[in-house]
Coordinates of C-alpha atoms in Angstrom, one line a residue:
Chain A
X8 CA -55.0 -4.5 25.0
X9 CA -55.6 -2.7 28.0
X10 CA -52.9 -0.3 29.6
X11 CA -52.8 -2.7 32.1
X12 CA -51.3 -5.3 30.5
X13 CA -48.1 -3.3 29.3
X14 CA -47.2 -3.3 33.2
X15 CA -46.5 -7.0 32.8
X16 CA -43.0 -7.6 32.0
X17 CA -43.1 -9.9 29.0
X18 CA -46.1 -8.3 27.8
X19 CA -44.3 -4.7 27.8
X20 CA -41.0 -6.8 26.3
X21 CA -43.0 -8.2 23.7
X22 CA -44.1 -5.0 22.9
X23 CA -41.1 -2.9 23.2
X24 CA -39.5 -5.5 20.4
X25 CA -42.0 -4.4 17.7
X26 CA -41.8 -0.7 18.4
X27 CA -38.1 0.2 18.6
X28 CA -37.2 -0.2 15.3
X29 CA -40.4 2.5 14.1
X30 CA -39.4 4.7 17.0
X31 CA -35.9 4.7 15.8
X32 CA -36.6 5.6 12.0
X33 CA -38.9 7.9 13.0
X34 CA -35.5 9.5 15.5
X35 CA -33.2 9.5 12.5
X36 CA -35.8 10.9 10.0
X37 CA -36.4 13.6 12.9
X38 CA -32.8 14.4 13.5
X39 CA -31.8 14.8 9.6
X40 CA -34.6 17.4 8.8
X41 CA -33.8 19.1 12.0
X42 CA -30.3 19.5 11.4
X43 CA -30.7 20.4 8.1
X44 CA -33.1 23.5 9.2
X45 CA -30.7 24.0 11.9
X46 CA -27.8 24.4 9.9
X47 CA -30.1 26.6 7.0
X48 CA -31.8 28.7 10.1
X49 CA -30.4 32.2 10.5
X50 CA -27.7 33.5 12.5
X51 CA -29.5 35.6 15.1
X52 CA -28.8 39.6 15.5
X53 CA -26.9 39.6 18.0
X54 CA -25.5 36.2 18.7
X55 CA -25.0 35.6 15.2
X56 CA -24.1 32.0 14.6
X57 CA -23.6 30.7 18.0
X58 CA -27.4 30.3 18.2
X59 CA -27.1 27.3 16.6
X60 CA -25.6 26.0 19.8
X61 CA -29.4 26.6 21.0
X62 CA -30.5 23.8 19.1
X63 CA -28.6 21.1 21.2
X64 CA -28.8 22.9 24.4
X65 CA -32.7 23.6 25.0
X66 CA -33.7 20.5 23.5
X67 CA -30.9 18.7 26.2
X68 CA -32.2 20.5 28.8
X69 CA -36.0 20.0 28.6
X70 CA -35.0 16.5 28.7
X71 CA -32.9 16.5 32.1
X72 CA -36.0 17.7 33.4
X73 CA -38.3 15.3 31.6
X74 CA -36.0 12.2 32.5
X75 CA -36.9 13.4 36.2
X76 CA -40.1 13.9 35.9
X77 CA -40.5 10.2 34.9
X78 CA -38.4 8.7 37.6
X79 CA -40.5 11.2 39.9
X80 CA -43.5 9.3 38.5
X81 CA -42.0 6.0 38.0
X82 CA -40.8 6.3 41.8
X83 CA -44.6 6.3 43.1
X84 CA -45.4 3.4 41.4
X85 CA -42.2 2.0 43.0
X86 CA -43.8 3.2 46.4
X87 CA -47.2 3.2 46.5
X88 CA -47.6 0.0 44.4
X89 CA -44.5 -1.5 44.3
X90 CA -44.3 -3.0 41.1
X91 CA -41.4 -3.6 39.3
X92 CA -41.6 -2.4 36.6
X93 CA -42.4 0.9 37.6
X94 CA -38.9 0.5 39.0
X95 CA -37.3 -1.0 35.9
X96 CA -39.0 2.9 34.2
X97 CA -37.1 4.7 37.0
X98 CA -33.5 3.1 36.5
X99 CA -33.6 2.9 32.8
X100 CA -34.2 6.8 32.9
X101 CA -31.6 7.9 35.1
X102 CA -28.5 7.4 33.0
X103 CA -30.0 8.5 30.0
X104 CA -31.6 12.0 32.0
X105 CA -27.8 12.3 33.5
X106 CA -26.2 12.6 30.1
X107 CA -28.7 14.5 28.8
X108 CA -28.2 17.4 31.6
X109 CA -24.8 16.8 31.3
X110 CA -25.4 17.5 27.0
X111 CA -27.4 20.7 28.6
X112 CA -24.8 21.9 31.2
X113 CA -21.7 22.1 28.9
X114 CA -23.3 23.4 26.0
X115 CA -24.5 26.1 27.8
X116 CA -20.8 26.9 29.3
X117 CA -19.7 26.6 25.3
X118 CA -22.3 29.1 24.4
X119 CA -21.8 31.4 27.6
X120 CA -18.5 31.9 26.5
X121 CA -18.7 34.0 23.3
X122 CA -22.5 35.5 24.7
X123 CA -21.8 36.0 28.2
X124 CA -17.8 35.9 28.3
X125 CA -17.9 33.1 31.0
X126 CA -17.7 29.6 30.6
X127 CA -19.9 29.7 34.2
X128 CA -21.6 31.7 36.5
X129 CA -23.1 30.2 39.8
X130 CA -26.8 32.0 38.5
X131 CA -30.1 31.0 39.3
X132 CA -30.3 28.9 36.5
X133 CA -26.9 27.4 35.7
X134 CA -27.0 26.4 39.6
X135 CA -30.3 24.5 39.7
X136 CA -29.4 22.5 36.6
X137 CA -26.0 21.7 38.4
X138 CA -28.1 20.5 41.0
X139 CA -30.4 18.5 39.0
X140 CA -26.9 16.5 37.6
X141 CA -26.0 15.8 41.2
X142 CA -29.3 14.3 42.3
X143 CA -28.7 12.1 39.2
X144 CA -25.6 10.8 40.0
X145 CA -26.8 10.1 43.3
X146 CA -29.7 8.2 42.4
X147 CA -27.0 6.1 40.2
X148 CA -25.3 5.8 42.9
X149 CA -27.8 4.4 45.1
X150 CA -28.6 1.8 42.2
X151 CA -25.3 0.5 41.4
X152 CA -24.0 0.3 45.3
X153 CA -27.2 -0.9 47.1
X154 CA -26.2 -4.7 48.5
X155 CA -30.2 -5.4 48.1
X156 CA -31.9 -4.1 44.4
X157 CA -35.1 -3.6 46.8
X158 CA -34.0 -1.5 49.2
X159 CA -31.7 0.6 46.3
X160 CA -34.6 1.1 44.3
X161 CA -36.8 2.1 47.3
X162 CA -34.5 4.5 48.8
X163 CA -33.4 5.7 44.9
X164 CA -37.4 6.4 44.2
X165 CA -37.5 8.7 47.7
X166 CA -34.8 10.5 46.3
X167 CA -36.4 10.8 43.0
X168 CA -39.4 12.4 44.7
X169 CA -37.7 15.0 46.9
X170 CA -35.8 15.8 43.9
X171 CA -39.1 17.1 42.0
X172 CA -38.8 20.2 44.0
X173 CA -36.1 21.3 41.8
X174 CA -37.7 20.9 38.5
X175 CA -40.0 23.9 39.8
X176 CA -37.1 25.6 40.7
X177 CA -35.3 25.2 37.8
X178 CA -38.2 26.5 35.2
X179 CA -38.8 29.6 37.3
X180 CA -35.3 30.4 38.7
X181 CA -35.2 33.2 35.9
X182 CA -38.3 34.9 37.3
X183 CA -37.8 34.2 40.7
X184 CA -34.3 35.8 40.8
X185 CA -31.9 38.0 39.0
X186 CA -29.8 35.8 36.5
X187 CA -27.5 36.0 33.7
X188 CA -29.3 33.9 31.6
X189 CA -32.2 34.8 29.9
X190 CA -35.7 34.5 30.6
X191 CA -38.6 31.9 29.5
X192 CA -38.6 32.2 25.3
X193 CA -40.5 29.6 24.6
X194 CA -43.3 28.3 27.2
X195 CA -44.5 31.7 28.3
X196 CA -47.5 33.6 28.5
X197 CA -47.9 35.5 25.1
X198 CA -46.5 33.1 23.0
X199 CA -42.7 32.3 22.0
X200 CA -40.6 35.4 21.2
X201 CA -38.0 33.4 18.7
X202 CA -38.6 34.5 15.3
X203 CA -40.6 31.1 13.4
X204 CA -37.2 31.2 11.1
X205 CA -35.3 29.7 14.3
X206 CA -38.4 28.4 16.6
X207 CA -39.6 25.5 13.8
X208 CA -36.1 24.2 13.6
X209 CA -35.9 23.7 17.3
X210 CA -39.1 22.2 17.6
X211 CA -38.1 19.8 15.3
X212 CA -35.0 18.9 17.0
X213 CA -36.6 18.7 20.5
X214 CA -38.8 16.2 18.5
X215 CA -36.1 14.3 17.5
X216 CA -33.9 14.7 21.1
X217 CA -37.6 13.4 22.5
X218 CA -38.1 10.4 20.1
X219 CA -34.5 9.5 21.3
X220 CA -34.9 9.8 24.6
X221 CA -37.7 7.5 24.5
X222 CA -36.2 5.2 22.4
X223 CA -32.9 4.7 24.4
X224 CA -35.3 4.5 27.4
X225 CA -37.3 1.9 26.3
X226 CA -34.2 -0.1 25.1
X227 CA -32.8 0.6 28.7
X228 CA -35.9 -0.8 30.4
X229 CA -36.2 -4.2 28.2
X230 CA -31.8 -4.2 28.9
X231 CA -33.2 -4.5 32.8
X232 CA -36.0 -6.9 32.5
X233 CA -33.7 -9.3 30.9
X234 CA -30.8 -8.3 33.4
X235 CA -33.1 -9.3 36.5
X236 CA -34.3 -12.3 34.5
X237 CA -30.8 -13.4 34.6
X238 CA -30.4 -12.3 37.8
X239 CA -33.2 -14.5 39.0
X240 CA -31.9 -17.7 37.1
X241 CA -28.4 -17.7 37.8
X242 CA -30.5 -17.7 41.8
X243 CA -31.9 -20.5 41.1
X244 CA -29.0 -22.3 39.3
X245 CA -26.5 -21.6 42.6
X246 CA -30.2 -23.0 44.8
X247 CA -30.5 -26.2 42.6
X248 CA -26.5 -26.6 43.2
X249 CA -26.8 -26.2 46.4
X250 CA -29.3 -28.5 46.9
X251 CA -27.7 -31.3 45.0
X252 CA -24.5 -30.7 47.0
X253 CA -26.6 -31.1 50.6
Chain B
X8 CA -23.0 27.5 6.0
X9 CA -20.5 30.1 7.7
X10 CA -20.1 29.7 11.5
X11 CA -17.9 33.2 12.4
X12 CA -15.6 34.0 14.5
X13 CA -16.9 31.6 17.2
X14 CA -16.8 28.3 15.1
X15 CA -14.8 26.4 17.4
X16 CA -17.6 26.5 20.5
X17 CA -20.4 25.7 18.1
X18 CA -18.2 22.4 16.6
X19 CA -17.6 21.4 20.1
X20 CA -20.8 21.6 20.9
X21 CA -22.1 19.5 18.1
X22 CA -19.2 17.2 18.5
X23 CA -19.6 16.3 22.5
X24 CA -23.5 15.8 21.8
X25 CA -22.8 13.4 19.2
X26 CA -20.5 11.7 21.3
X27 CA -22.5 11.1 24.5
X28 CA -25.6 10.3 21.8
X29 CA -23.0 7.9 20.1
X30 CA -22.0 6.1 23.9
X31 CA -25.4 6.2 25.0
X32 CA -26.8 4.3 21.8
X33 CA -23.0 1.7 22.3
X34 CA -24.2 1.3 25.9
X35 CA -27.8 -0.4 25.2
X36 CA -26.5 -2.3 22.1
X37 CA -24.2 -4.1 23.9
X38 CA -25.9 -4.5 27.5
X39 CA -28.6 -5.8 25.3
X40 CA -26.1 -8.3 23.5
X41 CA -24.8 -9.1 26.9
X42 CA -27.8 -9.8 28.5
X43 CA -29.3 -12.2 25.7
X44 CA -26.0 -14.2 25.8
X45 CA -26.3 -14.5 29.5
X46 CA -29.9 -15.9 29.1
X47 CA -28.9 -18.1 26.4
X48 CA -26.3 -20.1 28.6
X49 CA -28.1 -20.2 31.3
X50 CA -31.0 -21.8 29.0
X51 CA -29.0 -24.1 27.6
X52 CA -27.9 -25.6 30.9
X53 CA -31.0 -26.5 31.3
X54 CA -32.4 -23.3 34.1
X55 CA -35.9 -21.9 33.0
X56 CA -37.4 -19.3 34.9
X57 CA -40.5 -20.7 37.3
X58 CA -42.9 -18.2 35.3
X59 CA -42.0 -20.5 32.3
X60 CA -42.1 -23.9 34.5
X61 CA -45.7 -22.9 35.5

């Protein structure tokens, strides 16, 4: 099959049936052997246990930004080419990239607390991510209050491309300025700088917090095919009524 | 496992994520119930969609 096809709705649904329930073992085997390293990793040297808070909040907030990257490339597809489905991609991903930033933002505030002293601080960092959750809700926004789907999911796909210019913002805030929190760990030149005790058991879990994202995503975007479906024959049920009542 | 003096931030931490995971996973179970059910009326009163007439 051709990656073509998959951009036809039934095709893609027909699809999507026979590959949720593999990508949702293969979540749950994920998330049980990365919880179970995560709860045998090591308490780190000076944060001792509260490290383990790491393993929720990194893995959240690599997806906040993912989820927006999609929409950003979901909402070309919406523009340029206008096909549907590349707006079904967008919608589907913006609830599920708002809760994870919202997973992101307060675990970091419960871990600021005993590392930092402060729930918050309006840094670099924490400010952009804040950011990010408000361009999410207003992309929700947009879809649930537009009168026309079309003209919602056109003016939510410009917002998901002006929005882009924070996900640069957001990965290089702690170079670009003086913040509180802590530099790049991870993705940086030179290799990670967490000891391969405590890296391996966050890898696995940003595995799993991936495999999860993807399959609530794809659950979301076959929720919205069918939504529209009905959407398009309860149309034509009020037109044939209509008709028959002329 | 011994969590220290700061237990109570790392619970809550675990705690809210498996809550939002938890309505996240409630929320596309049942819009997926809803939606079939809707489909499945509207089928049995007799509307097909044109794709489908064609």
């Amino acid at each position: 099959m051709a990656l073509i096809d998959l951009a036809n709705p039934t095709r893609f649904l027909r699809l999507v049936n026979r590959l949720l329930p593999w990508l949702a073992a293969v979540t749950v085997i994920l998330f049980a052997v990365g919880l179970y390293r995560a709860m045998g990793a090591p308490d780190d040297y000076q944060q001792g246990a509260t490290v383990k808070i790491m393993f929720l909040h990194v893995p959240a907030a690599w997806l906040g930004m993912m989820g927006w990257g999609l929409m950003s490339a979901a909402a070309l597809g919406t523009l340029v080419w206008r096909h549907p489905l590349a707006d079904v991609a967008g919608k589907a991903a913006a609830p599920i990239g708002a809760a994870f930033t919202f997973i992101c933002l307060v675990t970091g505030s419960l871990w600021g607390r005993p590392t930092w002293g402060t729930y918050w601080v309006w840094d670099a960092r924490l400010t952009s991510m804040l950011v990010l959750l408000l361009l999410y809700l207003g992309v929700l926004a947009l879809y649930w209050t537009a009168e026309d789907p079309g003209r919602g999911a056109r003016a939510a796909a410009i917002l998901s491309l002006v929005g882009a210019v924070n996900l640069p913002v957001i990965k290089f805030s702690v170079e670009w300025w003086s913040t509180l929190h802590q530099p790049a760990s991870i993705i940086r030149m030179g290799g990670a700088t967490i000891d391969p005790s405590i890296l391996t058991p966050l890898l696995i879990m940003t595995a799993a917090f991936t495999c999860l994202f993807f399959t609530l995503h794809f659950a979301a975007m076959r929720n919205e095919i069918l939504r529209r479906r009905v959407r398009t024959m309860q149309l034509m049920q009020a037109q044939s009524l209509a008709e028959a009542g002329a | 496992m011994i969590l220290g003096p700061h237990a109570d931030f790392i619970i809550a931490s675990y705690a809210l994520t498996a809550f939002v995971i938890a309505a996240m996973v409630a929320w596309v179970v049942l819009d997926y119930s809803t939606q079939r059910r809707l489909l499945g009326d509207l089928e049995e009163r007799g509307v097909t969609r044109r794709s489908r007439e064609g």
